Coordinates of C-alpha atoms in Angstrom, one line a residue:
X2 CA 121.2 141.2 104.3
X3 CA 120.2 144.5 105.4
X4 CA 116.6 144.2 106.7
X5 CA 117.3 146.4 110.3
X6 CA 117.2 150.1 110.5
X7 CA 115.5 150.7 106.8
X8 CA 112.1 151.7 107.4
X9 CA 111.6 154.0 104.0
X10 CA 110.4 152.1 100.8
X11 CA 113.4 152.0 99.0
X12 CA 111.3 151.2 95.3
X13 CA 109.4 154.5 96.2
X14 CA 112.8 156.4 97.0
X15 CA 114.4 155.2 94.0
X16 CA 111.6 156.6 92.2
X17 CA 111.8 159.9 94.0
X18 CA 115.4 160.2 93.1
X19 CA 115.1 159.6 89.7
X20 CA 112.6 162.2 89.6
X21 CA 114.6 164.6 91.4
X22 CA 117.8 164.1 89.1
X23 CA 115.5 165.9 86.7
X24 CA 114.7 168.4 89.1
X25 CA 117.9 169.7 90.2
X26 CA 118.9 169.8 86.4
X27 CA 115.7 172.1 86.1
X28 CA 116.8 174.3 89.2
X29 CA 120.3 174.6 87.5
X30 CA 119.2 175.5 84.6
X31 CA 116.9 178.2 86.2
X32 CA 119.6 179.4 88.3
X33 CA 121.7 180.9 85.2
X34 CA 124.4 183.4 86.1
X35 CA 125.0 183.7 89.7
X36 CA 125.2 187.8 89.6
X37 CA 121.3 187.9 88.8
X38 CA 120.4 184.3 90.9
X39 CA 118.4 186.8 93.4
X40 CA 116.3 188.0 90.6
X41 CA 114.9 184.6 89.8
X42 CA 113.8 183.8 93.5
X43 CA 117.1 182.7 95.1
X44 CA 118.4 184.4 98.4
X45 CA 121.7 184.5 99.4
X46 CA 122.6 183.0 102.9
X47 CA 126.2 183.5 103.1
X48 CA 129.6 181.3 102.6
X49 CA 128.5 180.6 99.3
X50 CA 125.0 179.4 100.2
X51 CA 122.1 180.1 98.4
X52 CA 118.7 179.1 98.6
X53 CA 115.5 179.0 96.6
X54 CA 112.7 181.1 98.3
X55 CA 109.8 179.0 96.8
X56 CA 109.4 176.6 99.1
X57 CA 110.8 173.8 97.3
X58 CA 113.8 173.3 100.2
X59 CA 116.7 173.6 97.9
X60 CA 119.9 174.8 98.5
X61 CA 123.2 175.3 96.4
X62 CA 126.9 176.0 97.7
X63 CA 128.4 177.6 94.9
X64 CA 131.9 177.1 96.7
X65 CA 131.5 173.5 97.0
X66 CA 129.3 172.3 94.3
X67 CA 126.7 170.6 96.3
X68 CA 123.4 171.2 96.6
X69 CA 120.7 170.2 99.4
X70 CA 117.1 169.6 99.8
X71 CA 116.2 170.2 103.4
X72 CA 112.5 168.6 102.5
X73 CA 114.4 165.3 102.1
X74 CA 117.5 165.7 103.3
X75 CA 119.5 164.3 100.3
X76 CA 122.4 166.3 99.3
X77 CA 123.5 166.1 95.4
X78 CA 127.2 167.0 94.1
X79 CA 127.0 168.6 90.6
X80 CA 130.4 167.8 90.3
X81 CA 130.5 163.8 90.3
X82 CA 126.4 163.0 90.5
X83 CA 126.7 161.3 93.4
X84 CA 123.7 161.7 96.2
X85 CA 124.2 161.3 99.5
X86 CA 122.1 161.2 102.8
X87 CA 122.5 160.0 106.5
X88 CA 119.2 158.1 108.2
X89 CA 118.6 155.8 110.7
X90 CA 122.4 154.9 111.2
X91 CA 122.9 154.7 107.5
X92 CA 125.0 156.6 104.8
X93 CA 122.9 156.4 101.6
X94 CA 124.6 156.9 98.2
X95 CA 123.0 157.0 94.7
X96 CA 123.8 157.3 91.8
X97 CA 121.2 156.1 88.9
X98 CA 121.0 152.5 88.1
X99 CA 122.6 150.1 89.8
X100 CA 124.8 152.3 92.0
X101 CA 122.1 152.6 95.2
X102 CA 124.2 152.0 98.3
X103 CA 124.3 151.5 102.2
X104 CA 126.7 151.9 104.7
X105 CA 125.8 151.1 108.0
X106 CA 127.6 153.4 110.7
X107 CA 127.9 150.8 113.6
X108 CA 129.0 147.8 111.9
X109 CA 131.0 149.2 108.9
X110 CA 129.1 147.0 106.8
X111 CA 127.8 148.1 102.9
X112 CA 124.6 147.0 101.3
X113 CA 123.7 147.5 97.5
X114 CA 120.0 147.9 96.1
X115 CA 119.6 145.0 93.8
X116 CA 117.7 147.1 90.9
X117 CA 118.4 143.8 88.3
X118 CA 116.8 140.7 89.6
X119 CA 115.1 141.3 93.3
X120 CA 114.7 144.5 94.1
X121 CA 115.9 144.7 97.4
X122 CA 118.8 145.2 99.9
X123 CA 121.7 142.8 99.8
X124 CA 125.1 142.5 101.7
X125 CA 127.8 143.9 99.6
X126 CA 131.7 143.1 99.4
X127 CA 131.5 139.5 101.4
X128 CA 129.9 136.6 100.5
X129 CA 126.4 135.7 101.9
X130 CA 123.9 132.8 101.3
X131 CA 120.8 133.3 99.2
X132 CA 118.5 130.6 100.3
X133 CA 116.0 131.5 98.1
X134 CA 118.3 130.5 95.1
X135 CA 120.5 128.2 96.4
X136 CA 123.9 130.2 96.1
X137 CA 126.8 132.1 97.8
X138 CA 126.4 136.1 96.7
X139 CA 128.9 138.3 96.4
X140 CA 128.3 141.9 95.2
X141 CA 130.9 144.0 94.2
X142 CA 130.9 148.1 92.7
X143 CA 130.7 146.1 89.1
X144 CA 128.9 143.3 89.1
X145 CA 127.6 139.7 91.1
X146 CA 129.1 136.7 91.8
X147 CA 126.8 133.2 92.2
X148 CA 128.5 130.2 93.2
X149 CA 127.0 127.1 94.2
X150 CA 129.1 124.4 93.1
X151 CA 132.1 124.2 90.7
X152 CA 130.0 123.6 87.7
X153 CA 127.8 126.5 88.8
X154 CA 130.0 129.8 89.0
X155 CA 128.5 132.8 87.4
X156 CA 129.5 136.3 87.1
X157 CA 127.2 139.2 86.2
X158 CA 128.4 142.4 85.3
X159 CA 125.9 145.0 86.0
X160 CA 126.6 147.7 83.0
X161 CA 126.9 145.2 80.3
X162 CA 124.3 142.7 81.2
X163 CA 126.9 140.0 80.1
X164 CA 126.6 137.2 82.7
X165 CA 130.0 134.5 82.6
X166 CA 130.7 131.1 83.7
X167 CA 133.9 130.0 85.5
X168 CA 134.7 126.8 83.7
X169 CA 137.8 125.0 85.4
X170 CA 139.2 128.9 86.9
X171 CA 138.6 130.3 83.3
X172 CA 135.7 132.8 82.6
X173 CA 133.5 132.3 79.7
X174 CA 131.3 134.8 78.4
X175 CA 127.7 133.7 77.7
X176 CA 126.2 136.7 76.5
X177 CA 123.4 138.9 77.5
X178 CA 120.0 139.8 77.1
X179 CA 119.5 142.2 73.8
X180 CA 118.2 145.8 74.3
X181 CA 114.5 145.9 75.0
X182 CA 114.2 142.7 77.2
X183 CA 114.2 142.8 80.6
X184 CA 112.9 140.7 84.0
X185 CA 110.0 140.9 84.6
X186 CA 110.0 138.9 87.5
X187 CA 112.2 136.4 89.7
X188 CA 110.1 133.1 90.5
X189 CA 111.3 132.8 93.8
X190 CA 108.5 132.9 96.2
X191 CA 110.2 130.9 98.9
X192 CA 110.4 128.0 96.7
X193 CA 111.5 127.7 93.1
X194 CA 108.7 127.0 90.5
X195 CA 109.5 124.3 87.5
X196 CA 106.3 125.0 85.5
X197 CA 105.3 128.2 84.5
X198 CA 102.1 129.0 82.5
X199 CA 100.6 132.6 81.6
X200 CA 97.4 132.5 82.2
X201 CA 96.5 135.4 80.7
X202 CA 95.3 139.5 81.3
X203 CA 92.5 140.8 83.4
X204 CA 91.9 143.4 86.7
X205 CA 95.1 145.2 85.8
X206 CA 97.3 141.5 86.3
X207 CA 99.2 139.6 84.4
X208 CA 98.1 136.3 86.0
X209 CA 100.2 133.2 85.8
X210 CA 100.2 129.7 87.8
X211 CA 103.4 128.2 88.5
X212 CA 104.3 124.3 90.1
X213 CA 106.7 122.6 91.8
X214 CA 107.0 118.8 93.2
X215 CA 104.9 120.3 96.0
X216 CA 103.0 123.2 95.2
X217 CA 100.7 125.1 92.8
X218 CA 100.0 129.1 93.1
X219 CA 98.6 131.3 90.7
X220 CA 100.1 135.0 90.7
X221 CA 98.6 138.5 89.6
X222 CA 101.8 140.7 88.4
X223 CA 101.1 144.3 88.5
X224 CA 104.4 145.5 86.5
X225 CA 106.6 145.5 89.0
X226 CA 105.5 142.7 91.8
X227 CA 103.7 139.6 91.9
X228 CA 100.6 139.0 94.4
X229 CA 99.8 135.6 95.4
X230 CA 96.2 135.0 94.5
X231 CA 95.8 131.8 95.8
X232 CA 97.9 128.6 96.8
X233 CA 97.5 124.8 97.5
X234 CA 99.6 122.1 99.0
X235 CA 99.6 119.5 96.5
X236 CA 99.4 116.6 98.8
X237 CA 96.1 117.4 99.8
X238 CA 94.4 119.5 97.5
X239 CA 94.5 120.3 93.5
X240 CA 94.2 123.5 91.4
X241 CA 92.9 122.3 88.1
X242 CA 93.1 124.9 85.0
X243 CA 92.5 128.7 85.0
X244 CA 90.8 130.9 82.4
X245 CA 89.6 134.4 82.0
X246 CA 86.4 135.0 81.7
X247 CA 84.6 138.6 81.6
X248 CA 87.9 140.4 82.4
X249 CA 88.2 138.3 85.7
X250 CA 90.3 135.4 86.5
X251 CA 88.5 131.9 87.0
X252 CA 90.2 128.6 88.6
X253 CA 89.2 125.7 90.2
X254 CA 90.8 123.6 93.4
X255 CA 89.6 120.4 94.7
X256 CA 90.4 118.5 97.4
X257 CA 91.0 114.8 98.0
X258 CA 87.4 113.6 98.0
X259 CA 85.8 113.0 94.6
X260 CA 83.3 115.7 94.4
X261 CA 84.6 118.0 96.6
X262 CA 85.4 121.5 94.1
X263 CA 84.8 124.7 93.9
X264 CA 85.4 127.2 90.9
X265 CA 87.0 130.3 92.1
X266 CA 86.9 133.7 90.9
X267 CA 89.1 136.6 91.4
X268 CA 88.3 140.3 89.9
X269 CA 91.3 142.2 90.9
X270 CA 90.6 142.5 94.7
X271 CA 88.2 139.7 96.4
X272 CA 88.1 136.4 95.7
X273 CA 84.9 134.5 95.9
X274 CA 83.2 131.3 95.0
X275 CA 81.7 131.7 91.7
X276 CA 80.1 128.5 91.9
X277 CA 80.2 124.7 93.6
X278 CA 80.6 121.7 91.5
X279 CA 77.4 119.8 90.8
X280 CA 76.4 117.2 93.0
X281 CA 76.6 114.9 90.7
X282 CA 80.1 115.5 89.5
X283 CA 83.5 114.4 90.1
X284 CA 86.0 116.7 89.0
X285 CA 86.5 118.8 85.8
X286 CA 87.9 117.3 82.9
X287 CA 91.9 117.4 83.1
X288 CA 92.9 117.4 79.9
X289 CA 94.5 119.5 77.0
X290 CA 91.8 122.2 77.7
X291 CA 89.5 122.0 80.5
X292 CA 87.6 125.0 79.9
X293 CA 87.0 127.6 76.8
X294 CA 84.9 130.9 76.5
X295 CA 82.9 131.1 73.2
X296 CA 80.3 134.0 72.9
X297 CA 79.5 135.1 76.3
X298 CA 79.6 132.1 78.3
X299 CA 82.3 129.8 79.6
X300 CA 82.2 125.9 79.0
X301 CA 83.7 123.2 81.5
X302 CA 83.8 119.3 80.3
X303 CA 83.0 118.0 83.8
X304 CA 83.3 114.2 84.9
X305 CA 80.2 112.8 86.5
X306 CA 80.1 109.9 88.8
X307 CA 79.3 107.5 85.9
X308 CA 82.4 108.0 84.6
X309 CA 81.6 110.4 81.8
X310 CA 82.1 113.7 81.0
X311 CA 79.5 116.3 80.4
X312 CA 79.5 119.6 79.2
X313 CA 78.4 122.7 80.9
X314 CA 77.5 126.7 80.5
X315 CA 78.3 129.0 82.7
X316 CA 77.0 132.4 82.2
X317 CA 78.5 134.5 84.8
X318 CA 75.6 133.9 87.5
X319 CA 74.6 130.3 87.2
X320 CA 76.0 126.7 85.8
X321 CA 73.9 124.6 83.7
X322 CA 74.1 121.3 81.7
X323 CA 74.2 121.5 77.9
X324 CA 75.4 117.8 77.3
X325 CA 75.0 114.6 79.2
X326 CA 77.6 112.2 77.5
X327 CA 81.3 111.8 77.4
X328 CA 82.7 114.8 75.6
X329 CA 86.1 114.8 74.5
X330 CA 87.0 118.6 73.1
X331 CA 90.1 119.7 71.9
X332 CA 91.1 123.5 71.0
X333 CA 92.4 123.9 67.6
X334 CA 96.1 124.1 67.5
X335 CA 97.6 127.1 66.4
X336 CA 98.4 127.1 62.6
X337 CA 100.4 130.8 61.6
X338 CA 100.1 129.7 57.8
X339 CA 96.6 129.0 57.7
X340 CA 94.4 130.3 60.3
X341 CA 91.6 130.2 58.9
X342 CA 91.3 126.2 58.6
X343 CA 90.2 125.6 62.2
X344 CA 87.5 125.5 64.2
X345 CA 87.3 129.5 65.2
X346 CA 88.0 130.3 68.8
X347 CA 85.2 131.8 71.0
X348 CA 82.7 131.5 68.7
X349 CA 79.0 130.1 68.8
X350 CA 78.0 127.7 67.3
X351 CA 81.3 125.4 67.7
X352 CA 81.7 121.8 67.4
X353 CA 82.7 118.9 70.1
X354 CA 83.3 115.1 70.2
X355 CA 81.7 112.7 72.5
X356 CA 82.4 108.7 72.7
X357 CA 79.9 106.4 71.8
X358 CA 80.0 103.6 74.4
X359 CA 78.2 101.3 71.9
X360 CA 80.7 101.8 68.8
X361 CA 83.6 103.1 70.7
X362 CA 84.1 105.8 68.2
X363 CA 83.5 109.6 68.7
X364 CA 80.3 111.1 67.5
X365 CA 80.4 114.6 66.2
X366 CA 78.0 117.2 67.6
X367 CA 77.4 121.2 67.3
X368 CA 76.4 123.3 69.7
X369 CA 74.5 126.7 68.6
X370 CA 74.1 128.4 72.3
X371 CA 70.8 127.1 72.6
X372 CA 70.3 123.4 71.6
X373 CA 72.9 120.6 71.0
X374 CA 72.5 118.6 67.6
X375 CA 74.3 115.3 66.2
X376 CA 76.1 116.1 63.0
X377 CA 77.8 112.9 62.3
X378 CA 77.3 109.2 64.0
X379 CA 80.4 107.1 63.4
X380 CA 84.2 107.8 64.3
X381 CA 85.2 111.4 63.8
X382 CA 89.3 111.4 64.3
X383 CA 89.1 113.8 67.3
X384 CA 92.6 115.5 66.0
X385 CA 90.7 117.1 62.3
X386 CA 87.5 118.5 62.7
X387 CA 87.6 122.3 61.0
X388 CA 85.1 125.0 60.1
X389 CA 85.9 127.2 57.0
X390 CA 83.8 129.9 55.3
X391 CA 82.2 126.9 53.1
X392 CA 81.5 124.5 56.1
X393 CA 82.9 122.2 58.1
X394 CA 84.7 119.5 57.3
X395 CA 86.2 116.1 59.3
X396 CA 87.3 113.1 58.6
X397 CA 85.7 109.8 59.8
X398 CA 86.5 106.4 59.7
X399 CA 84.3 103.5 57.9
X400 CA 83.5 100.0 58.5
X401 CA 86.6 99.3 56.3
X402 CA 88.8 101.4 58.9
X403 CA 89.6 104.0 56.0
X404 CA 89.4 107.7 56.7
X405 CA 86.7 109.4 54.7
X406 CA 86.2 113.1 54.5
X407 CA 82.8 114.9 55.2
X408 CA 81.5 117.9 54.8
X409 CA 79.2 119.5 56.8
X410 CA 76.9 122.4 55.0
X411 CA 74.6 123.2 58.2
X412 CA 71.8 121.0 56.9
X413 CA 73.4 117.7 56.1
X414 CA 76.6 115.6 56.0
X415 CA 78.1 114.8 52.6
X416 CA 81.2 112.5 51.9
X417 CA 83.4 114.1 49.8
X418 CA 86.3 111.6 49.6
X419 CA 86.8 108.3 50.1
X420 CA 90.2 107.4 51.9
X421 CA 90.5 103.9 50.0
X422 CA 92.5 102.3 52.9
X423 CA 95.1 105.0 52.9
X424 CA 97.0 106.1 55.9
X425 CA 95.7 109.6 57.3
X426 CA 98.7 112.1 58.3
X427 CA 98.9 115.9 58.3
X428 CA 95.4 116.6 57.4
X429 CA 94.1 119.9 57.0
X430 CA 97.6 121.4 55.6
X431 CA 96.2 124.8 54.3
X432 CA 93.3 126.4 52.2
X433 CA 92.0 129.8 51.2
X434 CA 88.6 129.5 53.1
X435 CA 87.0 126.9 50.4
X436 CA 89.9 124.8 48.8
X437 CA 91.4 122.4 51.2
X438 CA 94.5 120.6 51.3
X439 CA 95.5 117.6 52.8
X440 CA 97.9 114.5 53.0
X441 CA 97.1 110.8 53.0
X442 CA 98.8 108.1 52.3
X443 CA 102.1 110.2 51.1
X444 CA 99.9 112.1 48.6
X445 CA 98.9 115.3 48.3
X446 CA 94.8 116.3 47.6
X447 CA 92.7 119.3 47.3
X448 CA 89.1 119.6 47.6
X449 CA 87.9 122.5 46.1
X450 CA 84.3 123.0 47.5
X451 CA 83.1 120.5 44.9
X452 CA 85.7 117.9 43.6
X453 CA 88.7 115.9 45.2
X454 CA 91.5 115.7 43.5
X455 CA 95.2 114.5 43.6
X456 CA 97.9 117.1 43.4
X457 CA 101.2 115.7 43.9
X458 CA 102.2 112.1 44.9
X459 CA 105.0 110.5 47.0
X460 CA 106.4 112.8 49.6
X461 CA 105.6 113.8 53.2
X462 CA 104.0 117.5 52.6
X463 CA 104.4 119.1 55.8
X464 CA 102.5 122.8 55.2
X465 CA 100.6 124.0 52.0
X466 CA 99.2 127.7 51.7
X467 CA 97.8 129.5 48.7
X468 CA 99.8 133.0 47.7
X469 CA 99.0 135.1 44.8
X470 CA 96.7 132.7 43.5
X471 CA 99.7 130.1 43.4
X472 CA 100.0 127.0 45.7
X473 CA 103.3 126.7 47.7
X474 CA 103.9 123.5 49.9
X475 CA 106.7 122.5 51.8
X476 CA 108.3 118.7 51.2
X477 CA 110.1 116.1 53.3
X478 CA 112.0 113.7 51.4
X479 CA 115.7 111.9 51.4
X480 CA 117.5 115.6 51.1
X481 CA 115.9 117.2 53.7
X482 CA 113.1 119.7 53.6
X483 CA 112.6 122.1 50.6
X484 CA 109.7 124.7 49.9
X485 CA 107.8 124.2 46.4
X486 CA 105.3 126.0 44.1
X487 CA 102.8 124.2 42.2
X488 CA 101.7 126.2 39.0
X489 CA 100.1 124.7 36.3
X490 CA 100.1 121.2 37.7
X491 CA 104.0 121.5 37.5
X492 CA 105.9 120.7 40.6
X493 CA 108.7 123.6 40.4
X494 CA 111.5 124.1 43.6
X495 CA 111.8 127.3 45.0
X496 CA 114.2 126.7 47.5
X497 CA 116.2 123.7 49.3
X498 CA 118.1 123.4 52.7
X499 CA 115.1 124.7 53.9
X500 CA 115.2 124.5 58.2
X501 CA 111.7 126.0 59.3
X502 CA 109.1 127.5 57.0
X503 CA 108.5 130.6 59.4
X504 CA 105.3 131.9 58.0
X505 CA 103.6 134.5 55.5
X506 CA 103.8 138.1 56.5
X507 CA 103.6 141.5 54.2
X508 CA 103.0 139.9 51.0
X509 CA 105.9 137.6 51.5
X510 CA 106.8 133.7 52.5
X511 CA 109.3 133.7 55.1
X512 CA 111.4 130.7 55.9
X513 CA 115.0 129.8 57.2
X514 CA 117.9 127.7 55.4
X515 CA 120.9 126.5 55.7
X516 CA 123.5 128.3 54.3
X517 CA 127.4 127.8 53.7
X518 CA 128.7 129.7 56.7
X519 CA 125.3 129.8 59.1
X520 CA 121.4 130.3 59.4
X521 CA 120.0 132.4 56.4
X522 CA 116.3 134.4 56.2
X523 CA 114.7 134.4 53.1
X524 CA 111.5 136.2 52.1
X525 CA 109.7 135.1 48.7
X526 CA 107.0 137.3 46.7
X527 CA 106.3 135.0 44.2
X528 CA 109.0 135.9 41.3
X529 CA 112.2 136.8 43.2
X530 CA 113.9 135.3 46.4
X531 CA 115.7 138.1 48.6
X532 CA 118.3 136.8 51.4
X533 CA 117.3 139.2 54.1
X534 CA 119.7 138.1 56.6
X535 CA 123.2 136.0 56.2
X536 CA 124.5 133.8 59.2
X537 CA 122.1 134.9 61.8
X538 CA 123.6 132.6 63.7
X539 CA 126.8 131.6 61.9
X540 CA 127.6 127.7 62.6
X541 CA 123.8 127.3 63.0
X542 CA 123.0 124.3 65.6
X543 CA 119.4 123.4 65.3
X544 CA 115.7 125.2 65.6
X545 CA 113.4 125.3 68.6
X546 CA 109.9 125.0 68.6
X547 CA 107.6 126.3 66.0
X548 CA 107.8 129.6 65.6
X549 CA 104.7 132.0 65.8
X550 CA 103.4 134.8 63.9
X551 CA 101.7 138.1 65.6
X552 CA 100.2 140.9 64.0
X553 CA 102.7 140.6 60.8
X554 CA 105.5 139.5 62.8
X555 CA 107.5 136.6 63.0
X556 CA 108.9 135.4 66.3
X557 CA 111.5 132.4 66.1
X558 CA 114.5 130.8 67.8
X559 CA 117.7 128.9 67.1
X560 CA 120.3 127.3 68.9
X561 CA 123.9 129.3 69.0
X562 CA 126.5 126.3 68.5
X563 CA 128.9 128.3 70.8
X564 CA 127.5 128.3 73.8
X565 CA 124.2 125.6 73.3
X566 CA 122.0 128.1 74.1
X567 CA 118.7 129.6 72.3
X568 CA 118.5 133.1 70.6
X569 CA 114.9 134.3 70.0
X570 CA 114.5 136.4 67.3
X571 CA 111.7 139.1 65.8
X572 CA 111.3 139.7 61.7
X573 CA 108.8 142.3 61.4
X574 CA 109.1 142.2 57.4
X575 CA 112.1 144.7 57.1
X576 CA 114.7 143.7 59.9
X577 CA 115.9 141.2 62.3
X578 CA 115.9 141.9 65.7
X579 CA 117.2 139.6 68.9
X580 CA 114.9 139.1 71.7
X581 CA 115.7 136.5 74.1
X582 CA 118.8 135.1 74.9
X583 CA 119.2 132.0 77.1
X584 CA 117.0 128.8 77.1
X585 CA 114.2 129.1 74.6
X586 CA 111.1 130.7 75.6
X587 CA 108.6 128.1 75.9
X588 CA 106.3 129.6 73.6
X589 CA 104.0 130.7 76.1
X590 CA 103.9 134.3 74.8
X591 CA 101.5 136.6 75.9
X592 CA 100.9 140.3 74.2
X593 CA 99.9 143.1 76.6
X594 CA 97.4 145.7 76.3
X595 CA 100.2 147.9 76.6
X596 CA 101.9 146.3 73.3
X597 CA 104.8 144.2 75.8
X598 CA 105.7 140.9 74.9
X599 CA 105.9 138.7 78.2
X600 CA 107.2 135.4 78.0
X601 CA 108.8 132.5 80.3
X602 CA 111.9 131.8 79.7
X603 CA 115.1 130.1 81.1
X604 CA 118.1 132.4 83.2
X605 CA 120.9 131.8 82.8
X606 CA 121.7 131.8 86.2
X607 CA 118.2 131.4 88.0
X608 CA 116.6 129.3 85.8
X609 CA 112.7 129.8 84.9
X610 CA 111.7 133.5 84.9
X611 CA 109.1 135.6 83.2
X612 CA 110.5 138.1 81.0
X613 CA 109.3 141.4 79.3
X614 CA 110.1 142.5 75.6
X615 CA 109.2 146.1 75.0
X616 CA 109.1 146.3 70.9
X617 CA 109.4 150.2 71.6
X618 CA 113.2 150.2 73.0

C-alpha cells in the first residue's frame, strides 16, 4: 500500500483536479480561433506554445494538444482527457471518477485511489491483504476483487457498481446500489462494528454509536469522514446511551464501580463533563430508552442504591430529582397510521409509570414541568398509555385480573369500559383524536368519547384508521391478511392477499398485495382501488421490518428471491423508487437537515455500513 512519498492531501487534490477540468474548459472556450488568440490575452512562446498572460499559469501547445499549468505542475491532454503530474518520485494519472493512478518510478509499482469505499491509496495489479476488512484485495483497471475464502469471493465493477460473487467458479451478479444511494462511511476504524445506531444530528455532525464484543465508540460524521468522539473498552468501562439535547451530544460513561459515572457533553469541538452521577445513584437506567427530551429539559431515569429508579431533570446547568420511586417509562412506538394515538414525544406534561412495591402493580403519574401528580393507583398496563386531544387513556387491571379502559381528563379518572375478563391485545389500534379503537378478546371495540361499543367480532384486527369519514382496518384470519371497510356496521372487503399495510399518504390508503407474478403496490381513495406498480419484486419472497412514513412518503423493504437480498423502496404517491440493495436497512433511518436520508444497511461485501440516499439525484 502506498504510504511513502505522497505528502499531499489526496482528497483535496482530487477536488482541485475536478475543479481544474471545468477551468480548462473555460480556457478552451475563451481561446477561440488560434488566429486571434493574442487578442484574448494569450501570447505565443514559439514551437506551438501559447500562454495566458493573466497569472493563471496555463500553457497550451497547439501541435500536441497538451495543456500545462505551471502553478500546479499538472498536464492535461485534450484528446484523451488524461491528467499527468510527476511529483516525489511518482507519476500521477487522473481522468475522473475511479481513474486516479500513481506509478512509483523507483519500484515500478502501481497504486489506485479508492474513491468508492475507503478514500485512500491502494496497491494495484497485484494481490495484497487488507487487515481492516480481512480480505485479500486486487485492484485492476475496471474493478476490485475481494477474497476471504471460497465462500466469500467478490468482484465490484467500478463503472456499474455491480457486485459479483464467485460460486464454484461461476460469477453471479448480485446487483448494485440504485442511483442516489452512496456509501457514506465504511465502518472499519481498526475493528469492525457489528451494531450501529444513529444518534442524531448536531454541531455539524451526524453522530452514531457502534459496538463489537470489546469496544463501544461514538463518532461524528461530517459528510466525508468520521471523527472518534469517545471510545471505551467494555472489559473495564461502559457507555450507556446517548441523546441530542440543546443541539449538543450527551452520553454517559461509567466505570466498573457502582456510582462511578459521568454524563459527558460534546459541543462539536470540546468534550466536557456535563454533570456527575448523584452520590446516591448507581447508574442511569439501561432499558429501552434511558433518557428523553421534553420541553426545555433532559430527563433521565437513574437507579438508586435501594434498587429503585428515580426520575431526574437536567436543564442544561443543574441536575435535580423530579420523582423518588421506581420509574418505568417507555417511549411511544411509532405508528405510521395513527401518530396521534400515543404519548406526544417531547411535550410537557408527560405520563410515566412507577412500580408500587406494595401491590406489585404500576401506578400512573403525570409531570407538568413543575410537580408530579398521581393519576391512577393500581396496575396500569405499561404498554398502553396514550394521550389524545380528548384526554389521556390507559388500561388497568382490576381485582378480577380484567383489563379495563380508563380516561383521564386532567381533573379526574373515569372507567369507560369494563374488560369483563377478555384478553387484551392490539390495544389502541387507531382513532381520529377522539374515537379510539382497541382489540380485546378477538373483538373490535370503539370508544367515541362517551360510549364504548363492539364494532366487529371474531378476528385478529391488526390496524384501524379513519379515512374520508369511513373506518378501515386490516384483519388476519385463516385466509391471511385482508383490508376491510366498516360502512354502516357492514364489513366490506376492500382487498385480499394483503402482504403489508404501508400507510396513508396524499389522501390514499396504500398497501402491498401478493399478485399472480409478484408483489403489487396498491392505493385506495375510498371508492376505487388502483394498482400502481405490478411485480415490484417478481416471485416475491417476503417482507422485512415495518414500513416508515416520512413527509408524505413511504419507505419499505421486501426480499428479492433471486439472490435472497432485500430491496428497499420509497413511494411518494406517484412512483416507486428503489433506494437500497443489500440486506435490509435496520430502519435506523435519519433525515438530515440537508434533506438526505442516512441509514444503516448491510453492504454486500463488507457488512454493516452507513449509507446516504439523496432524493434529489
